[in-house]
Amino acid sequence: GCPTSLSPAASNFTSDAGMGSITVTAPASCSWTATSSVPWMVLGSGTSGTGNGTVTFSVSSSTTTGSRWGRIAVGSAVAVVTQAGLVGGATLSAMSANFSAAGGNGQVDVSTNAPDFAWSVTSESDWLNGVFSSTFLTVGPASVRYIVSQNTSPTPRSGTVSIAGYTYTVNQAGRGSIA
């Protein structure tokens, strides 16, 4: 067949943008053209030739946590290019909040580095009410809203909420004290 082989037959990239090349081995009389199967992998120099040659390509940065793959075809020969997804991560707008004994509404914003990064929210404190009274799963950036119940005890209390792997602390003053 024309061309006879591509080397390497498989290439792996991190989630960052990168450059690569594939060596085409073909008989001197063989004319060929290279194509990419995906828009995030752009062919550079050597997209066509006769006989042996080299095809260069670039991959764009991944914007999701899932890995992806594409093909570079030169005639009937195929090389597979795989790119790892982002290592998902999140940040919180705050790590704690303080409330008076009267309680009230609270919110913490979650930012993620990938729109498909999945994270969860959970709390064991029965006086913190909201979507996390049982495990709550979400994907991408969001806000966690909650309600702090009134503290009728003179003793201050603290509760925690696990949000995207972080510990968010809610402190509440006791009745008759200041937050």
Short mmCIF file of N, CA and C in Angstrom, two decimals:
data_model
loop_
_atom_site.label_atom_id
_atom_site.label_comp_id
_atom_site.label_asym_id
_atom_site.label_seq_id
_atom_site.Cartn_x
_atom_site.Cartn_y
_atom_site.Cartn_z
N GLY A 1 0.82 -1.19 0.00
CA GLY A 1 0.00 0.00 0.00
C GLY A 1 0.86 1.24 0.00
N CYS A 2 0.23 2.34 -0.28
CA CYS A 2 0.91 3.63 -0.36
C CYS A 2 0.24 4.58 0.61
N PRO A 3 0.85 5.16 1.60
CA PRO A 3 2.19 4.89 2.15
C PRO A 3 2.20 3.60 2.97
N THR A 4 3.36 3.13 3.30
CA THR A 4 3.46 1.85 4.00
C THR A 4 3.38 1.97 5.52
N SER A 5 3.86 3.10 6.10
CA SER A 5 3.78 3.20 7.56
C SER A 5 3.92 4.64 8.04
N LEU A 6 3.43 4.86 9.28
CA LEU A 6 3.58 6.13 9.99
C LEU A 6 4.28 5.83 11.30
N SER A 7 5.20 6.70 11.68
CA SER A 7 5.92 6.48 12.94
C SER A 7 6.09 7.82 13.66
N PRO A 8 5.71 7.93 14.93
CA PRO A 8 5.12 6.86 15.73
C PRO A 8 3.65 6.65 15.35
N ALA A 9 3.16 5.45 15.62
CA ALA A 9 1.76 5.12 15.32
C ALA A 9 0.83 5.69 16.38
N ALA A 10 1.39 6.09 17.53
CA ALA A 10 0.60 6.68 18.61
C ALA A 10 1.44 7.74 19.32
N SER A 11 0.82 8.87 19.65
CA SER A 11 1.48 9.95 20.39
C SER A 11 0.58 10.36 21.54
N ASN A 12 1.19 10.70 22.68
CA ASN A 12 0.45 11.14 23.86
C ASN A 12 0.90 12.53 24.27
N PHE A 13 -0.07 13.37 24.65
CA PHE A 13 0.21 14.73 25.08
C PHE A 13 -0.46 14.99 26.42
N THR A 14 0.12 15.90 27.19
CA THR A 14 -0.52 16.38 28.41
C THR A 14 -1.67 17.31 28.00
N SER A 15 -2.34 17.90 28.95
CA SER A 15 -3.46 18.81 28.65
C SER A 15 -2.98 20.14 28.06
N ASP A 16 -1.68 20.41 28.12
CA ASP A 16 -1.13 21.64 27.56
C ASP A 16 -1.04 21.55 26.04
N ALA A 17 -0.96 22.71 25.38
CA ALA A 17 -0.73 22.74 23.94
C ALA A 17 0.63 22.13 23.64
N GLY A 18 0.78 21.57 22.46
CA GLY A 18 2.05 20.96 22.12
C GLY A 18 2.22 20.77 20.63
N MET A 19 3.42 20.35 20.26
CA MET A 19 3.77 20.10 18.86
C MET A 19 4.25 18.66 18.73
N GLY A 20 4.03 18.09 17.56
CA GLY A 20 4.49 16.74 17.30
C GLY A 20 4.79 16.56 15.83
N SER A 21 5.35 15.41 15.50
CA SER A 21 5.60 15.09 14.10
C SER A 21 5.46 13.59 13.89
N ILE A 22 5.15 13.24 12.66
CA ILE A 22 5.00 11.84 12.26
C ILE A 22 5.82 11.63 11.00
N THR A 23 6.60 10.58 10.99
CA THR A 23 7.40 10.23 9.82
C THR A 23 6.58 9.31 8.91
N VAL A 24 6.51 9.69 7.64
CA VAL A 24 5.80 8.90 6.64
C VAL A 24 6.84 8.09 5.87
N THR A 25 6.64 6.78 5.81
CA THR A 25 7.50 5.92 5.00
C THR A 25 6.67 5.42 3.83
N ALA A 26 7.12 5.74 2.59
CA ALA A 26 6.36 5.38 1.39
C ALA A 26 7.31 5.19 0.22
N PRO A 27 6.90 4.41 -0.77
CA PRO A 27 7.71 4.27 -1.97
C PRO A 27 7.90 5.63 -2.64
N ALA A 28 9.00 5.80 -3.36
CA ALA A 28 9.35 7.08 -3.99
C ALA A 28 8.27 7.57 -4.95
N SER A 29 7.49 6.66 -5.54
CA SER A 29 6.46 7.05 -6.50
C SER A 29 5.10 7.33 -5.86
N CYS A 30 5.01 7.19 -4.56
CA CYS A 30 3.74 7.34 -3.84
C CYS A 30 3.47 8.79 -3.49
N SER A 31 2.37 9.34 -3.98
CA SER A 31 1.92 10.69 -3.59
C SER A 31 0.88 10.53 -2.49
N TRP A 32 0.96 11.36 -1.46
CA TRP A 32 0.06 11.24 -0.32
C TRP A 32 -0.33 12.61 0.23
N THR A 33 -1.43 12.63 0.98
CA THR A 33 -1.92 13.83 1.66
C THR A 33 -2.34 13.43 3.07
N ALA A 34 -1.98 14.23 4.06
CA ALA A 34 -2.32 13.97 5.46
C ALA A 34 -3.57 14.76 5.84
N THR A 35 -4.40 14.17 6.70
CA THR A 35 -5.60 14.84 7.21
C THR A 35 -5.72 14.61 8.71
N SER A 36 -6.33 15.55 9.40
CA SER A 36 -6.60 15.44 10.84
C SER A 36 -8.10 15.20 11.01
N SER A 37 -8.44 14.34 11.96
CA SER A 37 -9.85 14.01 12.19
C SER A 37 -10.55 14.93 13.19
N VAL A 38 -9.80 15.83 13.84
CA VAL A 38 -10.39 16.67 14.89
C VAL A 38 -9.89 18.11 14.78
N PRO A 39 -10.72 19.09 15.15
CA PRO A 39 -10.31 20.49 15.02
C PRO A 39 -9.23 20.94 16.01
N TRP A 40 -9.03 20.25 17.13
CA TRP A 40 -8.03 20.66 18.11
C TRP A 40 -6.62 20.21 17.74
N MET A 41 -6.50 19.44 16.65
CA MET A 41 -5.20 18.99 16.18
C MET A 41 -5.01 19.54 14.76
N VAL A 42 -4.10 20.50 14.61
CA VAL A 42 -3.92 21.21 13.34
C VAL A 42 -2.61 20.76 12.69
N LEU A 43 -2.72 20.38 11.43
CA LEU A 43 -1.53 19.96 10.69
C LEU A 43 -0.71 21.18 10.31
N GLY A 44 0.61 21.03 10.33
CA GLY A 44 1.52 22.13 9.98
C GLY A 44 2.17 21.84 8.65
N SER A 45 3.48 21.71 8.65
CA SER A 45 4.20 21.47 7.41
C SER A 45 4.12 19.99 7.03
N GLY A 46 4.36 19.71 5.75
CA GLY A 46 4.39 18.34 5.28
C GLY A 46 3.03 17.70 5.17
N THR A 47 1.99 18.46 4.87
CA THR A 47 0.65 17.87 4.78
C THR A 47 0.47 17.05 3.51
N SER A 48 1.40 17.15 2.56
CA SER A 48 1.36 16.30 1.38
C SER A 48 2.79 16.10 0.88
N GLY A 49 2.97 15.04 0.11
CA GLY A 49 4.31 14.77 -0.40
C GLY A 49 4.33 13.57 -1.30
N THR A 50 5.54 13.22 -1.71
CA THR A 50 5.78 12.03 -2.53
C THR A 50 6.94 11.29 -1.90
N GLY A 51 6.78 9.99 -1.70
CA GLY A 51 7.81 9.19 -1.04
C GLY A 51 7.83 9.46 0.45
N ASN A 52 9.01 9.32 1.06
CA ASN A 52 9.15 9.54 2.50
C ASN A 52 8.96 11.02 2.84
N GLY A 53 8.48 11.29 4.04
CA GLY A 53 8.30 12.67 4.47
C GLY A 53 7.97 12.77 5.94
N THR A 54 7.76 13.99 6.40
CA THR A 54 7.42 14.25 7.79
C THR A 54 6.23 15.19 7.85
N VAL A 55 5.24 14.84 8.66
CA VAL A 55 4.07 15.67 8.90
C VAL A 55 4.19 16.25 10.29
N THR A 56 4.12 17.58 10.41
CA THR A 56 4.12 18.21 11.74
C THR A 56 2.70 18.59 12.10
N PHE A 57 2.44 18.65 13.40
CA PHE A 57 1.09 19.01 13.86
C PHE A 57 1.19 19.67 15.23
N SER A 58 0.13 20.39 15.57
CA SER A 58 0.04 20.99 16.90
C SER A 58 -1.30 20.60 17.52
N VAL A 59 -1.31 20.48 18.84
CA VAL A 59 -2.55 20.24 19.57
C VAL A 59 -2.81 21.45 20.46
N SER A 60 -4.07 21.86 20.53
CA SER A 60 -4.43 22.99 21.39
C SER A 60 -4.60 22.51 22.83
N SER A 61 -4.58 23.43 23.76
CA SER A 61 -4.77 23.10 25.17
C SER A 61 -6.14 22.49 25.39
N SER A 62 -6.21 21.50 26.24
CA SER A 62 -7.49 20.90 26.60
C SER A 62 -8.21 21.81 27.58
N THR A 63 -9.51 21.89 27.46
CA THR A 63 -10.29 22.74 28.36
C THR A 63 -11.25 21.94 29.23
N THR A 64 -11.18 20.61 29.18
CA THR A 64 -12.06 19.77 29.97
C THR A 64 -11.23 18.72 30.71
N THR A 65 -11.86 18.01 31.63
CA THR A 65 -11.14 17.00 32.41
C THR A 65 -11.03 15.66 31.69
N GLY A 66 -11.85 15.45 30.70
CA GLY A 66 -11.80 14.18 29.97
C GLY A 66 -10.67 14.15 28.94
N SER A 67 -10.08 12.98 28.75
CA SER A 67 -9.07 12.86 27.71
C SER A 67 -9.76 12.82 26.35
N ARG A 68 -8.99 13.08 25.30
CA ARG A 68 -9.55 13.07 23.96
C ARG A 68 -8.54 12.48 23.00
N TRP A 69 -9.00 12.07 21.85
CA TRP A 69 -8.11 11.47 20.87
C TRP A 69 -8.56 11.84 19.47
N GLY A 70 -7.61 11.77 18.55
CA GLY A 70 -7.89 12.03 17.15
C GLY A 70 -6.93 11.23 16.29
N ARG A 71 -7.18 11.28 14.99
CA ARG A 71 -6.35 10.51 14.06
C ARG A 71 -5.72 11.44 13.02
N ILE A 72 -4.51 11.10 12.65
CA ILE A 72 -3.88 11.70 11.48
C ILE A 72 -3.80 10.57 10.46
N ALA A 73 -4.47 10.77 9.34
CA ALA A 73 -4.50 9.75 8.30
C ALA A 73 -3.64 10.21 7.13
N VAL A 74 -2.84 9.31 6.62
CA VAL A 74 -2.05 9.52 5.41
C VAL A 74 -2.36 8.31 4.53
N GLY A 75 -3.23 8.51 3.57
CA GLY A 75 -3.71 7.37 2.78
C GLY A 75 -4.44 6.42 3.70
N SER A 76 -4.07 5.15 3.65
CA SER A 76 -4.73 4.16 4.51
C SER A 76 -4.01 3.98 5.85
N ALA A 77 -2.88 4.65 6.04
CA ALA A 77 -2.14 4.55 7.30
C ALA A 77 -2.68 5.59 8.30
N VAL A 78 -2.77 5.21 9.57
CA VAL A 78 -3.34 6.08 10.60
C VAL A 78 -2.43 6.12 11.82
N ALA A 79 -2.23 7.32 12.35
CA ALA A 79 -1.54 7.51 13.63
C ALA A 79 -2.57 8.10 14.60
N VAL A 80 -2.58 7.61 15.83
CA VAL A 80 -3.54 8.06 16.84
C VAL A 80 -2.83 9.02 17.79
N VAL A 81 -3.48 10.16 18.06
CA VAL A 81 -2.95 11.17 18.99
C VAL A 81 -3.93 11.27 20.15
N THR A 82 -3.42 11.07 21.36
CA THR A 82 -4.23 11.14 22.58
C THR A 82 -3.76 12.32 23.43
N GLN A 83 -4.72 13.05 24.00
CA GLN A 83 -4.37 14.17 24.88
C GLN A 83 -5.11 14.01 26.20
N ALA A 84 -4.38 14.14 27.29
CA ALA A 84 -4.96 14.04 28.63
C ALA A 84 -5.84 15.26 28.91
N GLY A 85 -6.84 15.08 29.74
CA GLY A 85 -7.67 16.20 30.15
C GLY A 85 -7.02 16.96 31.30
N LEU A 86 -7.61 18.07 31.63
CA LEU A 86 -7.13 18.87 32.76
C LEU A 86 -7.28 18.09 34.05
N VAL A 87 -6.36 18.30 34.95
CA VAL A 87 -6.54 17.80 36.30
C VAL A 87 -7.51 18.78 36.95
N GLY A 88 -8.73 18.33 37.20
CA GLY A 88 -9.77 19.22 37.70
C GLY A 88 -9.45 19.79 39.06
N GLY A 89 -9.88 20.98 39.26
CA GLY A 89 -9.65 21.64 40.53
C GLY A 89 -10.66 22.73 40.77
N ALA A 90 -10.81 23.11 42.00
CA ALA A 90 -11.76 24.14 42.37
C ALA A 90 -11.16 25.05 43.42
N THR A 91 -11.70 26.25 43.52
CA THR A 91 -11.35 27.17 44.59
C THR A 91 -12.64 27.73 45.17
N LEU A 92 -12.59 28.11 46.43
CA LEU A 92 -13.75 28.70 47.11
C LEU A 92 -13.53 30.20 47.29
N SER A 93 -14.63 30.97 47.26
CA SER A 93 -14.54 32.41 47.45
C SER A 93 -14.21 32.78 48.90
N ALA A 94 -14.46 31.88 49.82
CA ALA A 94 -14.14 32.07 51.24
C ALA A 94 -13.98 30.70 51.87
N MET A 95 -13.29 30.66 53.00
CA MET A 95 -13.10 29.39 53.69
C MET A 95 -13.92 29.30 54.98
N SER A 96 -14.55 30.43 55.36
CA SER A 96 -15.37 30.41 56.58
C SER A 96 -16.34 31.58 56.56
N ALA A 97 -17.30 31.52 57.46
CA ALA A 97 -18.27 32.59 57.64
C ALA A 97 -18.67 32.64 59.11
N ASN A 98 -19.03 33.84 59.58
CA ASN A 98 -19.46 34.04 60.96
C ASN A 98 -20.89 34.56 60.97
N PHE A 99 -21.69 34.04 61.91
CA PHE A 99 -23.09 34.44 62.03
C PHE A 99 -23.41 34.76 63.48
N SER A 100 -24.38 35.63 63.67
CA SER A 100 -24.89 35.92 65.00
C SER A 100 -25.77 34.75 65.44
N ALA A 101 -26.23 34.77 66.66
CA ALA A 101 -27.11 33.72 67.17
C ALA A 101 -28.42 33.66 66.39
N ALA A 102 -28.81 34.76 65.77
CA ALA A 102 -30.06 34.79 65.00
C ALA A 102 -29.99 33.93 63.74
N GLY A 103 -28.78 33.62 63.27
CA GLY A 103 -28.63 32.81 62.05
C GLY A 103 -28.79 33.68 60.81
N GLY A 104 -29.10 33.06 59.71
CA GLY A 104 -29.28 33.79 58.46
C GLY A 104 -28.87 32.99 57.25
N ASN A 105 -28.80 33.68 56.13
CA ASN A 105 -28.45 33.05 54.85
C ASN A 105 -26.98 33.27 54.55
N GLY A 106 -26.36 32.26 53.96
CA GLY A 106 -24.96 32.37 53.56
C GLY A 106 -24.75 31.82 52.17
N GLN A 107 -23.61 32.17 51.61
CA GLN A 107 -23.27 31.69 50.27
C GLN A 107 -21.76 31.65 50.13
N VAL A 108 -21.28 30.62 49.46
CA VAL A 108 -19.87 30.52 49.08
C VAL A 108 -19.85 30.13 47.61
N ASP A 109 -19.01 30.81 46.83
CA ASP A 109 -18.92 30.55 45.40
C ASP A 109 -17.77 29.58 45.12
N VAL A 110 -18.01 28.67 44.20
CA VAL A 110 -17.02 27.68 43.81
C VAL A 110 -16.62 27.97 42.36
N SER A 111 -15.33 28.18 42.13
CA SER A 111 -14.79 28.36 40.78
C SER A 111 -14.04 27.09 40.41
N THR A 112 -14.14 26.69 39.15
CA THR A 112 -13.43 25.50 38.70
C THR A 112 -12.58 25.83 37.48
N ASN A 113 -11.53 25.05 37.28
CA ASN A 113 -10.65 25.29 36.13
C ASN A 113 -11.13 24.58 34.87
N ALA A 114 -12.17 23.78 34.98
CA ALA A 114 -12.73 23.09 33.82
C ALA A 114 -14.25 23.06 33.97
N PRO A 115 -14.98 23.33 32.89
CA PRO A 115 -16.44 23.37 32.99
C PRO A 115 -17.07 22.02 33.34
N ASP A 116 -16.33 20.93 33.17
CA ASP A 116 -16.89 19.62 33.48
C ASP A 116 -16.31 19.00 34.75
N PHE A 117 -15.63 19.83 35.57
CA PHE A 117 -15.08 19.31 36.83
C PHE A 117 -16.23 19.05 37.80
N ALA A 118 -16.36 17.79 38.25
CA ALA A 118 -17.44 17.40 39.16
C ALA A 118 -16.96 17.50 40.60
N TRP A 119 -17.82 17.98 41.48
CA TRP A 119 -17.48 18.10 42.89
C TRP A 119 -18.74 17.90 43.72
N SER A 120 -18.55 17.71 45.01
CA SER A 120 -19.69 17.44 45.89
C SER A 120 -19.69 18.37 47.10
N VAL A 121 -20.85 18.41 47.74
CA VAL A 121 -21.06 19.20 48.95
C VAL A 121 -21.76 18.30 49.96
N THR A 122 -21.27 18.30 51.20
CA THR A 122 -21.93 17.54 52.25
C THR A 122 -21.64 18.17 53.61
N SER A 123 -22.56 18.00 54.53
CA SER A 123 -22.37 18.49 55.90
C SER A 123 -23.12 17.59 56.86
N GLU A 124 -22.55 17.44 58.04
CA GLU A 124 -23.19 16.63 59.08
C GLU A 124 -23.86 17.51 60.14
N SER A 125 -23.73 18.83 60.01
CA SER A 125 -24.31 19.75 61.00
C SER A 125 -25.78 19.95 60.73
N ASP A 126 -26.62 19.53 61.67
CA ASP A 126 -28.06 19.62 61.45
C ASP A 126 -28.60 21.05 61.52
N TRP A 127 -27.82 22.00 62.00
CA TRP A 127 -28.27 23.39 62.08
C TRP A 127 -27.86 24.21 60.85
N LEU A 128 -27.12 23.58 59.92
CA LEU A 128 -26.80 24.18 58.63
C LEU A 128 -27.71 23.53 57.60
N ASN A 129 -28.59 24.30 57.04
CA ASN A 129 -29.58 23.76 56.12
C ASN A 129 -29.32 24.25 54.70
N GLY A 130 -29.60 23.42 53.76
CA GLY A 130 -29.43 23.78 52.36
C GLY A 130 -29.35 22.55 51.51
N VAL A 131 -28.85 22.72 50.32
CA VAL A 131 -28.80 21.61 49.37
C VAL A 131 -27.85 20.52 49.83
N PHE A 132 -27.01 20.79 50.82
CA PHE A 132 -26.03 19.81 51.25
C PHE A 132 -26.46 19.03 52.48
N SER A 133 -27.74 19.04 52.83
CA SER A 133 -28.17 18.26 53.99
C SER A 133 -27.96 16.77 53.72
N SER A 134 -27.87 16.40 52.44
CA SER A 134 -27.36 15.10 52.04
C SER A 134 -26.34 15.40 50.95
N THR A 135 -25.58 14.42 50.52
CA THR A 135 -24.55 14.71 49.53
C THR A 135 -25.17 15.29 48.27
N PHE A 136 -24.62 16.40 47.82
CA PHE A 136 -25.08 17.11 46.63
C PHE A 136 -23.94 17.15 45.63
N LEU A 137 -24.18 16.71 44.42
CA LEU A 137 -23.15 16.68 43.38
C LEU A 137 -23.45 17.76 42.35
N THR A 138 -22.40 18.40 41.85
CA THR A 138 -22.58 19.38 40.79
C THR A 138 -21.35 19.36 39.89
N VAL A 139 -21.44 20.07 38.79
CA VAL A 139 -20.35 20.12 37.81
C VAL A 139 -20.09 21.57 37.45
N GLY A 140 -18.81 21.95 37.39
CA GLY A 140 -18.43 23.30 36.99
C GLY A 140 -18.63 24.31 38.10
N PRO A 141 -18.48 25.60 37.76
CA PRO A 141 -18.61 26.65 38.77
C PRO A 141 -20.06 26.78 39.24
N ALA A 142 -20.23 27.12 40.52
CA ALA A 142 -21.57 27.26 41.09
C ALA A 142 -21.47 27.98 42.43
N SER A 143 -22.63 28.29 42.98
CA SER A 143 -22.71 28.88 44.32
C SER A 143 -23.39 27.89 45.24
N VAL A 144 -22.86 27.76 46.46
CA VAL A 144 -23.48 26.93 47.48
C VAL A 144 -24.18 27.89 48.45
N ARG A 145 -25.49 27.81 48.50
CA ARG A 145 -26.28 28.66 49.39
C ARG A 145 -26.76 27.81 50.57
N TYR A 146 -26.80 28.43 51.73
CA TYR A 146 -27.21 27.69 52.91
C TYR A 146 -27.91 28.62 53.89
N ILE A 147 -28.60 27.99 54.84
CA ILE A 147 -29.32 28.73 55.90
C ILE A 147 -28.78 28.25 57.24
N VAL A 148 -28.40 29.21 58.08
CA VAL A 148 -27.93 28.92 59.43
C VAL A 148 -29.11 29.10 60.37
N SER A 149 -29.49 28.03 61.05
CA SER A 149 -30.61 28.09 62.00
C SER A 149 -30.25 28.94 63.21
N GLN A 150 -31.25 29.44 63.89
CA GLN A 150 -31.05 30.23 65.10
C GLN A 150 -30.39 29.36 66.17
N ASN A 151 -29.42 29.94 66.89
CA ASN A 151 -28.76 29.25 67.99
C ASN A 151 -29.42 29.73 69.28
N THR A 152 -30.21 28.86 69.90
CA THR A 152 -30.92 29.23 71.13
C THR A 152 -30.09 28.97 72.38
N SER A 153 -28.92 28.37 72.21
CA SER A 153 -28.02 28.07 73.32
C SER A 153 -27.08 29.27 73.55
N PRO A 154 -26.64 29.51 74.78
CA PRO A 154 -25.66 30.56 75.02
C PRO A 154 -24.26 30.17 74.53
N THR A 155 -24.07 28.92 74.16
CA THR A 155 -22.76 28.44 73.72
C THR A 155 -22.57 28.63 72.22
N PRO A 156 -21.48 29.28 71.80
CA PRO A 156 -21.19 29.39 70.37
C PRO A 156 -20.99 28.00 69.76
N ARG A 157 -21.17 27.90 68.46
CA ARG A 157 -20.97 26.61 67.80
C ARG A 157 -20.30 26.81 66.44
N SER A 158 -19.68 25.74 65.99
CA SER A 158 -19.05 25.73 64.67
C SER A 158 -19.48 24.47 63.94
N GLY A 159 -19.66 24.60 62.66
CA GLY A 159 -20.00 23.45 61.82
C GLY A 159 -19.18 23.52 60.55
N THR A 160 -18.99 22.40 59.92
CA THR A 160 -18.21 22.38 58.69
C THR A 160 -19.04 21.82 57.54
N VAL A 161 -18.66 22.28 56.37
CA VAL A 161 -19.26 21.79 55.14
C VAL A 161 -18.09 21.39 54.24
N SER A 162 -18.14 20.19 53.70
CA SER A 162 -17.12 19.76 52.75
C SER A 162 -17.59 20.19 51.36
N ILE A 163 -16.79 21.05 50.72
CA ILE A 163 -17.15 21.58 49.40
C ILE A 163 -15.95 21.37 48.47
N ALA A 164 -16.13 20.57 47.45
CA ALA A 164 -15.09 20.33 46.43
C ALA A 164 -13.75 19.94 47.06
N GLY A 165 -13.80 19.20 48.15
CA GLY A 165 -12.58 18.75 48.81
C GLY A 165 -12.04 19.71 49.85
N TYR A 166 -12.64 20.87 49.99
CA TYR A 166 -12.22 21.84 51.00
C TYR A 166 -13.14 21.76 52.21
N THR A 167 -12.65 22.19 53.37
CA THR A 167 -13.48 22.29 54.56
C THR A 167 -13.85 23.75 54.76
N TYR A 168 -15.13 24.04 54.63
CA TYR A 168 -15.68 25.38 54.81
C TYR A 168 -16.29 25.41 56.21
N THR A 169 -15.91 26.38 57.05
CA THR A 169 -16.34 26.44 58.45
C THR A 169 -17.34 27.55 58.66
N VAL A 170 -18.43 27.22 59.36
CA VAL A 170 -19.44 28.21 59.73
C VAL A 170 -19.40 28.33 61.25
N ASN A 171 -19.11 29.55 61.72
CA ASN A 171 -19.08 29.84 63.16
C ASN A 171 -20.32 30.64 63.51
N GLN A 172 -20.96 30.29 64.63
CA GLN A 172 -22.15 31.01 65.06
C GLN A 172 -22.06 31.33 66.55
N ALA A 173 -22.35 32.59 66.85
CA ALA A 173 -22.35 33.04 68.24
C ALA A 173 -23.49 32.37 69.00
N GLY A 174 -23.31 32.26 70.31
CA GLY A 174 -24.40 31.77 71.15
C GLY A 174 -25.38 32.89 71.48
N ARG A 175 -26.54 32.52 71.96
CA ARG A 175 -27.55 33.51 72.34
C ARG A 175 -26.98 34.42 73.42
N GLY A 176 -27.10 35.72 73.21
CA GLY A 176 -26.60 36.68 74.17
C GLY A 176 -25.14 37.06 73.93
N SER A 177 -24.49 36.54 72.91
CA SER A 177 -23.11 36.92 72.60
C SER A 177 -23.06 37.51 71.19
N ILE A 178 -21.92 38.05 70.83
CA ILE A 178 -21.72 38.70 69.54
C ILE A 178 -20.95 37.75 68.63
N ALA A 179 -21.30 37.71 67.35
CA ALA A 179 -20.63 36.82 66.38
C ALA A 179 -19.16 37.15 66.26
#
